[in-house]
XYZ file of C-alpha atoms in Angstrom:
570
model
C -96.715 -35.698 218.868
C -96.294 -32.580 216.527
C -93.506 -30.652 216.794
C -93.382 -27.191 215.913
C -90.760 -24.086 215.268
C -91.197 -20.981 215.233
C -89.122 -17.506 215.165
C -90.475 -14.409 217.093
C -89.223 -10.791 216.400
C -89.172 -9.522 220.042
C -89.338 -5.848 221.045
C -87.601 -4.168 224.371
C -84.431 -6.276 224.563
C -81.500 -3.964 225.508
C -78.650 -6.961 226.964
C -78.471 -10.292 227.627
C -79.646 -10.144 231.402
C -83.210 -9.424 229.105
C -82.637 -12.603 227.167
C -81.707 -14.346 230.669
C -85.651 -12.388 231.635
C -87.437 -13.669 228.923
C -85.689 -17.687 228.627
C -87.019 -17.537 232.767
C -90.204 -16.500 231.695
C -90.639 -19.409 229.657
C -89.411 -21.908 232.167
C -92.225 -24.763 233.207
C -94.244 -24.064 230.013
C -95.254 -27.777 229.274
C -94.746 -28.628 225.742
C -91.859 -26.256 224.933
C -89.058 -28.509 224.007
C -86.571 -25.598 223.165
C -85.842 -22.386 223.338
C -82.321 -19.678 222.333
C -83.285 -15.874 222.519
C -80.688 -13.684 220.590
C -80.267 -10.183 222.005
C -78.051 -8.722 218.940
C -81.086 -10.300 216.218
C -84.052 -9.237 218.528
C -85.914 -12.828 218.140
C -86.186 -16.054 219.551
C -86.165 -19.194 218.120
C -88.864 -21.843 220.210
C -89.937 -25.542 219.444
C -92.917 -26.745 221.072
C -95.133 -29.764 221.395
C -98.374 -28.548 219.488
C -100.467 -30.921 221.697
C -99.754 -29.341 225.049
C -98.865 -25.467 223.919
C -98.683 -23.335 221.153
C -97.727 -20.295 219.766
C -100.237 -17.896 221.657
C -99.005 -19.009 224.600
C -95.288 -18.598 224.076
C -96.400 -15.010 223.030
C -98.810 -13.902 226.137
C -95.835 -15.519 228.055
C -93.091 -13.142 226.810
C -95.381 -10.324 226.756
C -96.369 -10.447 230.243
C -93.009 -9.469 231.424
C -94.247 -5.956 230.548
C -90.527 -5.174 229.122
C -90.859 -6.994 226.344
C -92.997 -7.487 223.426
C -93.129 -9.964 220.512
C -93.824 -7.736 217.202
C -94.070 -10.490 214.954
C -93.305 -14.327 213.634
C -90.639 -13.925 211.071
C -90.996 -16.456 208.292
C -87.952 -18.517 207.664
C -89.653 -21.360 205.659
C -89.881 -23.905 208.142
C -92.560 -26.809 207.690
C -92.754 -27.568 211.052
C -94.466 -24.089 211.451
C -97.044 -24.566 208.899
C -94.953 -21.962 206.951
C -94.601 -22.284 203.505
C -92.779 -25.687 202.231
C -90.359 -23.789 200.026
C -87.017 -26.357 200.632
C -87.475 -28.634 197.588
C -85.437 -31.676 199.298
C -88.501 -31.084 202.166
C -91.333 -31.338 199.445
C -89.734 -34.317 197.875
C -89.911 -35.996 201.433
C -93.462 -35.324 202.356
C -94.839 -35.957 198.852
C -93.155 -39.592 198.998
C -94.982 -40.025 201.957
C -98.161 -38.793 200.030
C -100.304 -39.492 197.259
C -100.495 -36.213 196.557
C -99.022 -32.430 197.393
C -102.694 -30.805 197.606
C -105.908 -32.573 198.503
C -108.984 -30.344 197.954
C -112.222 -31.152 199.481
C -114.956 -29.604 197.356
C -115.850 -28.475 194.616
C -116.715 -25.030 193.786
C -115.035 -21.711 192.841
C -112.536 -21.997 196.034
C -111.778 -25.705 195.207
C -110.858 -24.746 191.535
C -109.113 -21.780 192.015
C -106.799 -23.772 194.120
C -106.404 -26.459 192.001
C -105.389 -24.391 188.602
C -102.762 -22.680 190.989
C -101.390 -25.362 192.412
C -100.828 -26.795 188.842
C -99.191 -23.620 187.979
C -96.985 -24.324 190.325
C -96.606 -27.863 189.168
C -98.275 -29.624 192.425
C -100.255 -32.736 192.189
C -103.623 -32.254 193.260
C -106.747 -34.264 194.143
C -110.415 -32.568 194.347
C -112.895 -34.482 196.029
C -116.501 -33.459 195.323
C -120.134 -34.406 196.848
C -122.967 -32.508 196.751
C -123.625 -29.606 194.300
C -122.381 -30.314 190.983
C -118.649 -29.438 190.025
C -118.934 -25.248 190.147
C -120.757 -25.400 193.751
C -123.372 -23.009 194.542
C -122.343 -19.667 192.334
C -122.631 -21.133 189.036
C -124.903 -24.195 189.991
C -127.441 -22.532 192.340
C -125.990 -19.132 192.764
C -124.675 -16.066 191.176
C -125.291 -16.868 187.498
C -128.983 -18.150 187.915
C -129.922 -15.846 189.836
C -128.233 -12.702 188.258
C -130.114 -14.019 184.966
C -133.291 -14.642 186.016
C -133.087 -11.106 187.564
C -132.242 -9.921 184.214
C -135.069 -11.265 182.392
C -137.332 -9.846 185.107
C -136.101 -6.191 184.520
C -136.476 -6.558 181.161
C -140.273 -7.604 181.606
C -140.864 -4.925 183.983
C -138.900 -2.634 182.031
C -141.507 -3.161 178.835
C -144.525 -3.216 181.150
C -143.429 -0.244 182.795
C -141.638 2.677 180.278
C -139.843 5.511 181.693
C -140.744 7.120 178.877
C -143.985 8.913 177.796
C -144.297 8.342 174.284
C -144.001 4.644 174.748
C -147.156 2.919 175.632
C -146.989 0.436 178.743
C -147.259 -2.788 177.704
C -149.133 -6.147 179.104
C -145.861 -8.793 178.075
C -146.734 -12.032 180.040
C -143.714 -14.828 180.289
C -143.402 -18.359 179.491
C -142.179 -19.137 183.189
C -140.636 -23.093 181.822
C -138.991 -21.342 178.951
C -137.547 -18.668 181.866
C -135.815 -22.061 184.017
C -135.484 -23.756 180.333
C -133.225 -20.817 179.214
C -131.774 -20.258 183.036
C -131.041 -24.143 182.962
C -129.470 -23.873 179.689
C -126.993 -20.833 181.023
C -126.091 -22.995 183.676
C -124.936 -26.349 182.364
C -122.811 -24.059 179.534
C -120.974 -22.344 181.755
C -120.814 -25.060 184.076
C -119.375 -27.201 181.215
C -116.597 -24.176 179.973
C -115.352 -22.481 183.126
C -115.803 -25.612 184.945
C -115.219 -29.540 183.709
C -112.816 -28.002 180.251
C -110.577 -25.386 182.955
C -109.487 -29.236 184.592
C -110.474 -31.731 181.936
C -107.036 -31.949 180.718
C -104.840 -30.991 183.518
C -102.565 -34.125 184.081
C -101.991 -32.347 187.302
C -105.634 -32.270 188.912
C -107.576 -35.609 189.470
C -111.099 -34.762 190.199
C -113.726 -37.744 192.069
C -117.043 -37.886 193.123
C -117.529 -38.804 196.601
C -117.218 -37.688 200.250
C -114.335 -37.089 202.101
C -113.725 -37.181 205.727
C -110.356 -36.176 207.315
C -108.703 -38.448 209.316
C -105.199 -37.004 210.375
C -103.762 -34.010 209.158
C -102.387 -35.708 205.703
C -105.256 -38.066 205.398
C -108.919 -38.704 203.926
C -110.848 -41.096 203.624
C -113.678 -41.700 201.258
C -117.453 -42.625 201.803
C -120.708 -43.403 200.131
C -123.050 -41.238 200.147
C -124.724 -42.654 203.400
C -121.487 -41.911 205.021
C -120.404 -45.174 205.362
C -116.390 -45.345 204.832
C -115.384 -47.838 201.542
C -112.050 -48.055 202.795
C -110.483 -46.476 200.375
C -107.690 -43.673 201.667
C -106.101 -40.646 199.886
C -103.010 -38.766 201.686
C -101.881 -35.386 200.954
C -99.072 -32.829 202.003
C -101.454 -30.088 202.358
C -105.377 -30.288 202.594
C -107.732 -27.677 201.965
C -111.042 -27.273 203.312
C -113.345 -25.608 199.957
C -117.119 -27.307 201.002
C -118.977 -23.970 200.998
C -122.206 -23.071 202.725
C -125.657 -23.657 202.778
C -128.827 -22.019 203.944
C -129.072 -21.289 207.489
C -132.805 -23.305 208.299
C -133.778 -21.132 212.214
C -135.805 -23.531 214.305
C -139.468 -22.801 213.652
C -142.250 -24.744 214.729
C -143.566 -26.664 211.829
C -141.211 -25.023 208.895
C -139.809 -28.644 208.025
C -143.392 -30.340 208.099
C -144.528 -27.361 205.790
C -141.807 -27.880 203.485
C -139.957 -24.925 202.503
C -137.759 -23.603 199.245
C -134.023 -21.868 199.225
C -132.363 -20.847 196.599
C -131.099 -24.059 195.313
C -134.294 -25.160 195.202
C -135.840 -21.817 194.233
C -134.835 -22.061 190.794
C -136.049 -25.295 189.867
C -139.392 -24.501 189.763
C -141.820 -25.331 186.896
C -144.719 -22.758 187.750
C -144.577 -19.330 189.015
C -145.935 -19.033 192.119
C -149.176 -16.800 193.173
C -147.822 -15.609 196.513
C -144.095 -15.772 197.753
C -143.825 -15.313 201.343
C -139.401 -14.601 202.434
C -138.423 -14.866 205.508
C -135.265 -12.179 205.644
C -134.647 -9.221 204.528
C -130.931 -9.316 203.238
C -129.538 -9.946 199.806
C -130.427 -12.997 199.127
C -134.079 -12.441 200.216
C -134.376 -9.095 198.292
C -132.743 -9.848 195.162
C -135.371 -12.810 194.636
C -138.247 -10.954 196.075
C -138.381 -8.273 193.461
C -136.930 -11.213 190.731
C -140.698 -13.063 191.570
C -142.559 -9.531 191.944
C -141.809 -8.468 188.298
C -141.836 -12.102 186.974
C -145.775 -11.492 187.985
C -145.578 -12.900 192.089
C -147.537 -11.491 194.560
C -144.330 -10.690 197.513
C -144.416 -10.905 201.148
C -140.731 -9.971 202.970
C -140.597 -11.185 206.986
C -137.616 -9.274 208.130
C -136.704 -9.773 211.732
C -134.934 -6.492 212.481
C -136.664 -3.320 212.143
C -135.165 -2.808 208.854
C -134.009 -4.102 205.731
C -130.512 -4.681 204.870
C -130.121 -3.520 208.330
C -126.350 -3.605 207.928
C -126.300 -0.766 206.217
C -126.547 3.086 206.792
C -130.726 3.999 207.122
C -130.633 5.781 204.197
C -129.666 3.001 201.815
C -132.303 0.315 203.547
C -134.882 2.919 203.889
C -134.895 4.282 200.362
C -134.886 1.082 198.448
C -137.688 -0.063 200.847
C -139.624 2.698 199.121
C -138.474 1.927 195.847
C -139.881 -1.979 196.367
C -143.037 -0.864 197.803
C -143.662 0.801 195.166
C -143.389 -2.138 192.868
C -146.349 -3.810 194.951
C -143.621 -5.612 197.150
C -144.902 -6.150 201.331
C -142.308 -5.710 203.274
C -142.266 -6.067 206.902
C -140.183 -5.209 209.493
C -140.047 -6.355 213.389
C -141.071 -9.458 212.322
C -141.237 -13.011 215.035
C -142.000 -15.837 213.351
C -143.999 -18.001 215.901
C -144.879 -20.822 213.821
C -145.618 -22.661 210.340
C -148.280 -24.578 208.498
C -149.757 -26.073 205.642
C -152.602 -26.662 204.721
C -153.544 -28.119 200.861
C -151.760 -25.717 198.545
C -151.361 -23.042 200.967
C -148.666 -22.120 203.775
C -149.365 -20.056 206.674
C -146.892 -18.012 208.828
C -147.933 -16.848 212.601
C -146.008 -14.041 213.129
C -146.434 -11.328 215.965
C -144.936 -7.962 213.345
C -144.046 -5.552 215.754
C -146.164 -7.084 219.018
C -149.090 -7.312 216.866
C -150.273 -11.353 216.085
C -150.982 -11.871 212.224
C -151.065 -14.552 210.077
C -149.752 -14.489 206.607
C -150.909 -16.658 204.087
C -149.204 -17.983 200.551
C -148.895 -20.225 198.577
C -144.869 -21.083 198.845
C -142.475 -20.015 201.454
C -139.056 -19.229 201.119
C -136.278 -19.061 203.668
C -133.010 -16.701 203.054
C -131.782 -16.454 206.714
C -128.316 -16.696 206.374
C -125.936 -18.851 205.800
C -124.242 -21.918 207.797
C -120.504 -23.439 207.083
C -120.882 -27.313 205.266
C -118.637 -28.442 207.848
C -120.848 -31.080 209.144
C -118.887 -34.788 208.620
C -115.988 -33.590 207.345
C -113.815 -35.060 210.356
C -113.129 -32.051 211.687
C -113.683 -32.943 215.294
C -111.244 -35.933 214.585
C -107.984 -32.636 214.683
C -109.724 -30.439 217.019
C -110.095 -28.089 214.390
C -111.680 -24.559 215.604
C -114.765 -23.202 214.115
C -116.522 -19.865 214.176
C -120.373 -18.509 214.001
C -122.803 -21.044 212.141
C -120.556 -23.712 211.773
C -117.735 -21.619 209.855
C -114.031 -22.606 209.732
C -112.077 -20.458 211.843
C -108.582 -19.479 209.944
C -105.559 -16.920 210.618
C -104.179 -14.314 208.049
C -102.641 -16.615 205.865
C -106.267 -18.990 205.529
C -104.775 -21.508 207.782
C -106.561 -22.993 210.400
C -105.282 -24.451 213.741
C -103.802 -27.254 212.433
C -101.018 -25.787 209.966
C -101.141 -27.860 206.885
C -104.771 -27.727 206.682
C -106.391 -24.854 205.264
C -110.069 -23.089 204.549
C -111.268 -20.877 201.671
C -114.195 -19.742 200.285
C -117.818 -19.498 201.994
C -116.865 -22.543 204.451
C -114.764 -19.569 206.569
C -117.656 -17.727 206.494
C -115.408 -14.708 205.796
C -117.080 -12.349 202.666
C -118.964 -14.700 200.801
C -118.460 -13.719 197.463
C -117.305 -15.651 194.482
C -114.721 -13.751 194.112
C -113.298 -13.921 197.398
C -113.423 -17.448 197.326
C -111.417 -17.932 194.239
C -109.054 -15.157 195.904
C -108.498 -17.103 199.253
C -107.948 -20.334 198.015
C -105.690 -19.034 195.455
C -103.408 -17.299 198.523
C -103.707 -20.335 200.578
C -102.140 -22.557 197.739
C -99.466 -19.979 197.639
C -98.636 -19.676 201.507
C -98.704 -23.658 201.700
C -95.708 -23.816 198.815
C -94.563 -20.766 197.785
C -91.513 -18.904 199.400
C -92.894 -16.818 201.546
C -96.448 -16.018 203.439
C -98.655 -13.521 202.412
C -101.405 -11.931 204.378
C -104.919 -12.224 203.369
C -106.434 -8.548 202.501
C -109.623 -7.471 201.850
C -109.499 -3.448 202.971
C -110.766 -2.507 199.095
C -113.375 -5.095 198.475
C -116.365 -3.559 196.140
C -119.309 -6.005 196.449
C -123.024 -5.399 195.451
C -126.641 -6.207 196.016
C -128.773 -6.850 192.512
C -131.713 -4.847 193.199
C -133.353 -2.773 191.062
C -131.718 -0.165 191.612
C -128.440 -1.648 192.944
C -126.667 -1.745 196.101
C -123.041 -1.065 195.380
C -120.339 0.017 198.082
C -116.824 -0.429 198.877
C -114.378 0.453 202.178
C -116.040 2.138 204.568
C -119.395 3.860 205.515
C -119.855 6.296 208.259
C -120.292 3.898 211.379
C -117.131 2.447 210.178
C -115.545 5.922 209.928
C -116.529 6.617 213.164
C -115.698 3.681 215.323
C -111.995 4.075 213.067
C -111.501 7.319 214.762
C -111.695 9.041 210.970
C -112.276 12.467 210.400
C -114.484 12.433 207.678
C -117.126 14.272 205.742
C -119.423 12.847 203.138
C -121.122 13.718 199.585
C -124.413 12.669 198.625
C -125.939 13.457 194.941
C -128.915 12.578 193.960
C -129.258 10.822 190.677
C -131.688 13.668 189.624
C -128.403 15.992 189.669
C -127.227 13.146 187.008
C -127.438 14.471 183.700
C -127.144 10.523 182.485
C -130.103 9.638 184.563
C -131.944 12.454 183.864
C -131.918 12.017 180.276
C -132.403 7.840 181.005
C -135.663 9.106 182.862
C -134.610 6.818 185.990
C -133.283 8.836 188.890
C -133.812 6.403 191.453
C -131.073 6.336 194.137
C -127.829 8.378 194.959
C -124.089 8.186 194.890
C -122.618 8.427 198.227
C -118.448 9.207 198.825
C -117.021 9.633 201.879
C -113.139 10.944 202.422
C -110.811 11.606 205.393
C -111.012 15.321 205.785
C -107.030 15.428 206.590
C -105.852 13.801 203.823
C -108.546 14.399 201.009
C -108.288 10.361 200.074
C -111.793 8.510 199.679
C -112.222 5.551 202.744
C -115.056 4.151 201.060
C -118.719 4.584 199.019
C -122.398 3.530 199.011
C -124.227 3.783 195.904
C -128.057 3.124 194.999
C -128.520 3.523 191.168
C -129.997 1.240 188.441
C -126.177 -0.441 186.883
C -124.608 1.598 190.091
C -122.214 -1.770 190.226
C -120.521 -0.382 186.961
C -119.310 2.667 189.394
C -117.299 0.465 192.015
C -114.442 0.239 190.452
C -112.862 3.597 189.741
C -113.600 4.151 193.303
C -111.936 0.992 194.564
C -108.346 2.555 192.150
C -108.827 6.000 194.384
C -109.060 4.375 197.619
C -106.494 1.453 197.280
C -103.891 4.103 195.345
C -104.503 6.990 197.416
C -106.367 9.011 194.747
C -107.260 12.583 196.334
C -110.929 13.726 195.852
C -109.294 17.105 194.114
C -107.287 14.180 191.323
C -110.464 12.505 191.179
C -112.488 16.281 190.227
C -109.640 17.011 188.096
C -109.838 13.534 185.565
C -111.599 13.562 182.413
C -115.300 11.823 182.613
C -117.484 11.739 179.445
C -120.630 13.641 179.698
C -123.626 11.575 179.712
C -122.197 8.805 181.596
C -123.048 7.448 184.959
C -119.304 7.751 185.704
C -119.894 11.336 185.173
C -121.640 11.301 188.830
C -118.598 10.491 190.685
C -116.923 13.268 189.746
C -119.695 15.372 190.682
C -120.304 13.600 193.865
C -116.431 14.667 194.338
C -116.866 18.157 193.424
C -119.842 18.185 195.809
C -117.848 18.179 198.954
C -116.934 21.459 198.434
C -120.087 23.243 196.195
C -123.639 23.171 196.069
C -124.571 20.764 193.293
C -127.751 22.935 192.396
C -125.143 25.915 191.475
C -122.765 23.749 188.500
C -123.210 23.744 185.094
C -123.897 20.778 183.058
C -119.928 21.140 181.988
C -118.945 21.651 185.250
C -115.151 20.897 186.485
């Protein structure tokens, strides 16, 4: 039995017939053990038996008087809560009853941005990895091979294909081993500096190699890597859950007899291949379709929904379609998948692409469909613990999940998956688990970007999400022809995109397609988080010439015609 307190902020109370009213209320509720309402402090104080009721239900209770309503859970540092264990007398406790204050299961950015603050805050820490190297999937399988293979691909193209008259277009071939030799090289060397030194000598952090599988809510145990326990148990005050994701595999006919490649896989390849057929049409499968296209690929995209990136507004999916097309990249849209086969060196998709049957033929497949939570094994069934979509980790605002020692960050919670997220979450988790108070998770400004030639870059809203807010907006579009840094680059591809509330003049959010357009996010992400008025933003100093230069002319844009400004225009 787990007993937990917790203190509600309660709404509506006027005397103490209402605390009389709500203490009623609460009568017969199996599992509550105890329970004092104060009128004069507005709150309630309740213990419960986690097992047979929880904190929901205490709430929906007290709220369903229709007199009274419970605001909010006011943090007073108790363990029992899974608040923060701030009472150093309480940590000394638990940890003798521990082997250690934090167990981390995984390995990746998540796993070791929790465990370097956690040290900081002088905790003893464990981090169990299996699986992907120590770094997980960004820097192993991830962001940095992928984001420098896509580099060496724009540079190719970029020779091949000049923007620029007086140069002559060249016929550069690669050296595709070199490419992964190079890629490869990247890899281990960051792996080695930001990874293995960061904890090497951190008398706080213990790292080992193996499985884990929770238990009880302060225990793992370890396994082989057939599963198989070896006995061997590690207990911890807190755990968190850092295991990541993986590709999402859909449930074709034939796909696993065919053999397929994802990206962990996709970058391990010794020859180029002749014909790359994706299946998906997101970031992962768009990034690496026009990474193989320039690298000298011929490029099928299957997209299931009618368009590309179809989480975005029609005008960002449908002008970068153009912009791949033109690069000799097949895309297509309203795409079934019916079945897949081999045959020698060649794979063949039945599809029916928009009612019509057709086969496609290649010579490798690869499948970026999403991604699932790596929550398979890891005991979570053995604490109930809830999970969301493909097998994600379901947590509150604080990256807790139901049972309140145990935490989730990173990809597992299948909330942003982003490096950088990741290493924020995990980082707040550690914090709310032993700091002195609980701080909500927030991700309102949260810049992210597609590498596509040119780039996908946004942050806050777009205008479905301005609608469905209730916002009053209005938007700016430029063109990057109205650019005077493009136009002199000779690559005008794309637009800058702003969109503000109307009654305040403050920015809600941005979509930008340029070539380096990622390099823009950031002043935006200042005006929006700070409150920066479009008329501040028109008013600051941008140097001509510079990309920068177009948000302030996608600023002054809400209110003149962009055709009618001068290159010095303010």
């Amino acid at each position: 039995m787990t007993i937990e307190t917790i203190k509600l902020e309660i709404q509506g109370m006027t005397c103490d017939d209402c605390v009389t009213t709500i203490e009623k209320k609460l009568e017969g509720l199996e599992g509550l053990k105890s329970k004092s309402v104060s009128y004069p402090e507005h709150s309630g104080l309740f213990s419960f038996d986690t097992e047979k009721t929880s904190k929901e239900e205490i709430i929906e209770r007290i709220n369903s008087t229709g007199h009274y309503k419970v605001v909010e859970e006011i943090n007073n540092g108790k363990n029992g809560s899974g608040k923060s264990v701030n009472n150093e007398s309480e940590q000394k406790t638990l940890l003798q009853n521990s082997d250690y204050n934090l167990i981390i299961i995984g390995g990746g950015s998540a796993a070791f941005s929790a465990a370097i603050k956690a040290s900081e805050m002088e905790k003893n820490v464990l981090m169990i990895n299996e699986g992907l190297p120590i770094g997980g999937t960004c820097v192993n399988v991830g962001c940095v091979p992928s984001k420098t293979l896509i580099r060496t691909a724009e540079q190719l193209h970029n020779a091949n294909h000049p923007n620029f008259t007086g140069i002559t277009p060249g016929e550069n071939k690669i050296d595709f081993k070199e490419v992964i030799r190079q890629k490869t090289e990247l890899v281990e060397d960051l792996r080695q500096k930001k990874y293995v030194d960061v904890i090497s000598g951190d008398p706080n952090v213990t790292v080992i190699k193996g499985r884990a599988k929770i238990v009880d809510k302060n225990s793992v145990v370890l396994r082989t890597p057939n599963g198989e326990v070896n006995g061997e148990t590690k207990t911890g005050q807190v755990i968190l859950i850092a295991t990541g994701s993986s590709t999402f595999i859909p449930d074709i006919p034939g796909l696993k007899e065919s053999g397929y490649l994802i990206n962990d896989t996709l970058y391990e390849l010794q020859e180029l291949p002749e014909h790359l057929i994706i299946i998906g049409g997101r970031y992962i499968a768009l990034e690496n379709a026009q990474m193989f296209a320039r690298l000298g690929s011929k490029v099928t995209v299957l997209q299931r929904s009618n368009r590309i990136i179809p989480t975005e507004m029609p005008d960002i999916s449908g002008t970068l379609t153009d912009y791949l097309r033109e690069e000799g990249i097949e895309i297509k849209t309203g795409v079934k998948i019916q079945s897949v086969s081999k045959n020698g060196n060649k794979v063949f998709v039945n599809t029916s692409v928009k009612d019509k049957y057709e086969i496609i033929e290649g010579t490798h497949l690869l499948v970026a469909t999403g991604r699932k939570g790596n929550t398979d094994n890891v005991g979570l069934e053995n604490l109930g613990i809830e999970l969301h979509g493909n097998g994600f980790i379901k947590t509150d605002e604080y990256n807790r999940t139901n049972v309140s020692n145990i935490f989730a960050a990173g990809d597992v919670t299948g909330e942003h998956l982003f490096v950088y997220t990741a290493a924020y979450a995990a980082a707040l988790a550690v914090e709310n688990a032993f700091g002195e108070s609980l701080k909500e998770k927030d991700y309102t400004v949260l810049p992210w970007v597609v590498f596509t030639d040119p780039q996908i870059a946004g942050v806050g809203m777009d205008e479905d999400q301005a609608v469905k807010a209730g916002i009053n907006y209005d938007v700016s579009k430029i063109e990057l022809k109205d650019v005077p840094r493009s136009l002199a680059a000779r690559n005008t591809k794309g637009f800058i995109k702003l969109i503000r509330n109307k009654e305040n003049d403050k920015l809600i959010g941005a979509r930008i397609l340029a070539s380096e357009g990622s390099e823009l996010l950031m002043e935006i992400s200042l005006a929006i988080k700070f409150g920066i008025t479009v008329n501040e933003l028109k008013q600051m100093f941008h140097p001509y010439l510079t990309l920068s230069e177009g948000i302030k002319l996608a600023a002054i844009t809400f209110d003149k015609d962009v055709n009618k400004l001068s290159c010095c225009a303010v």
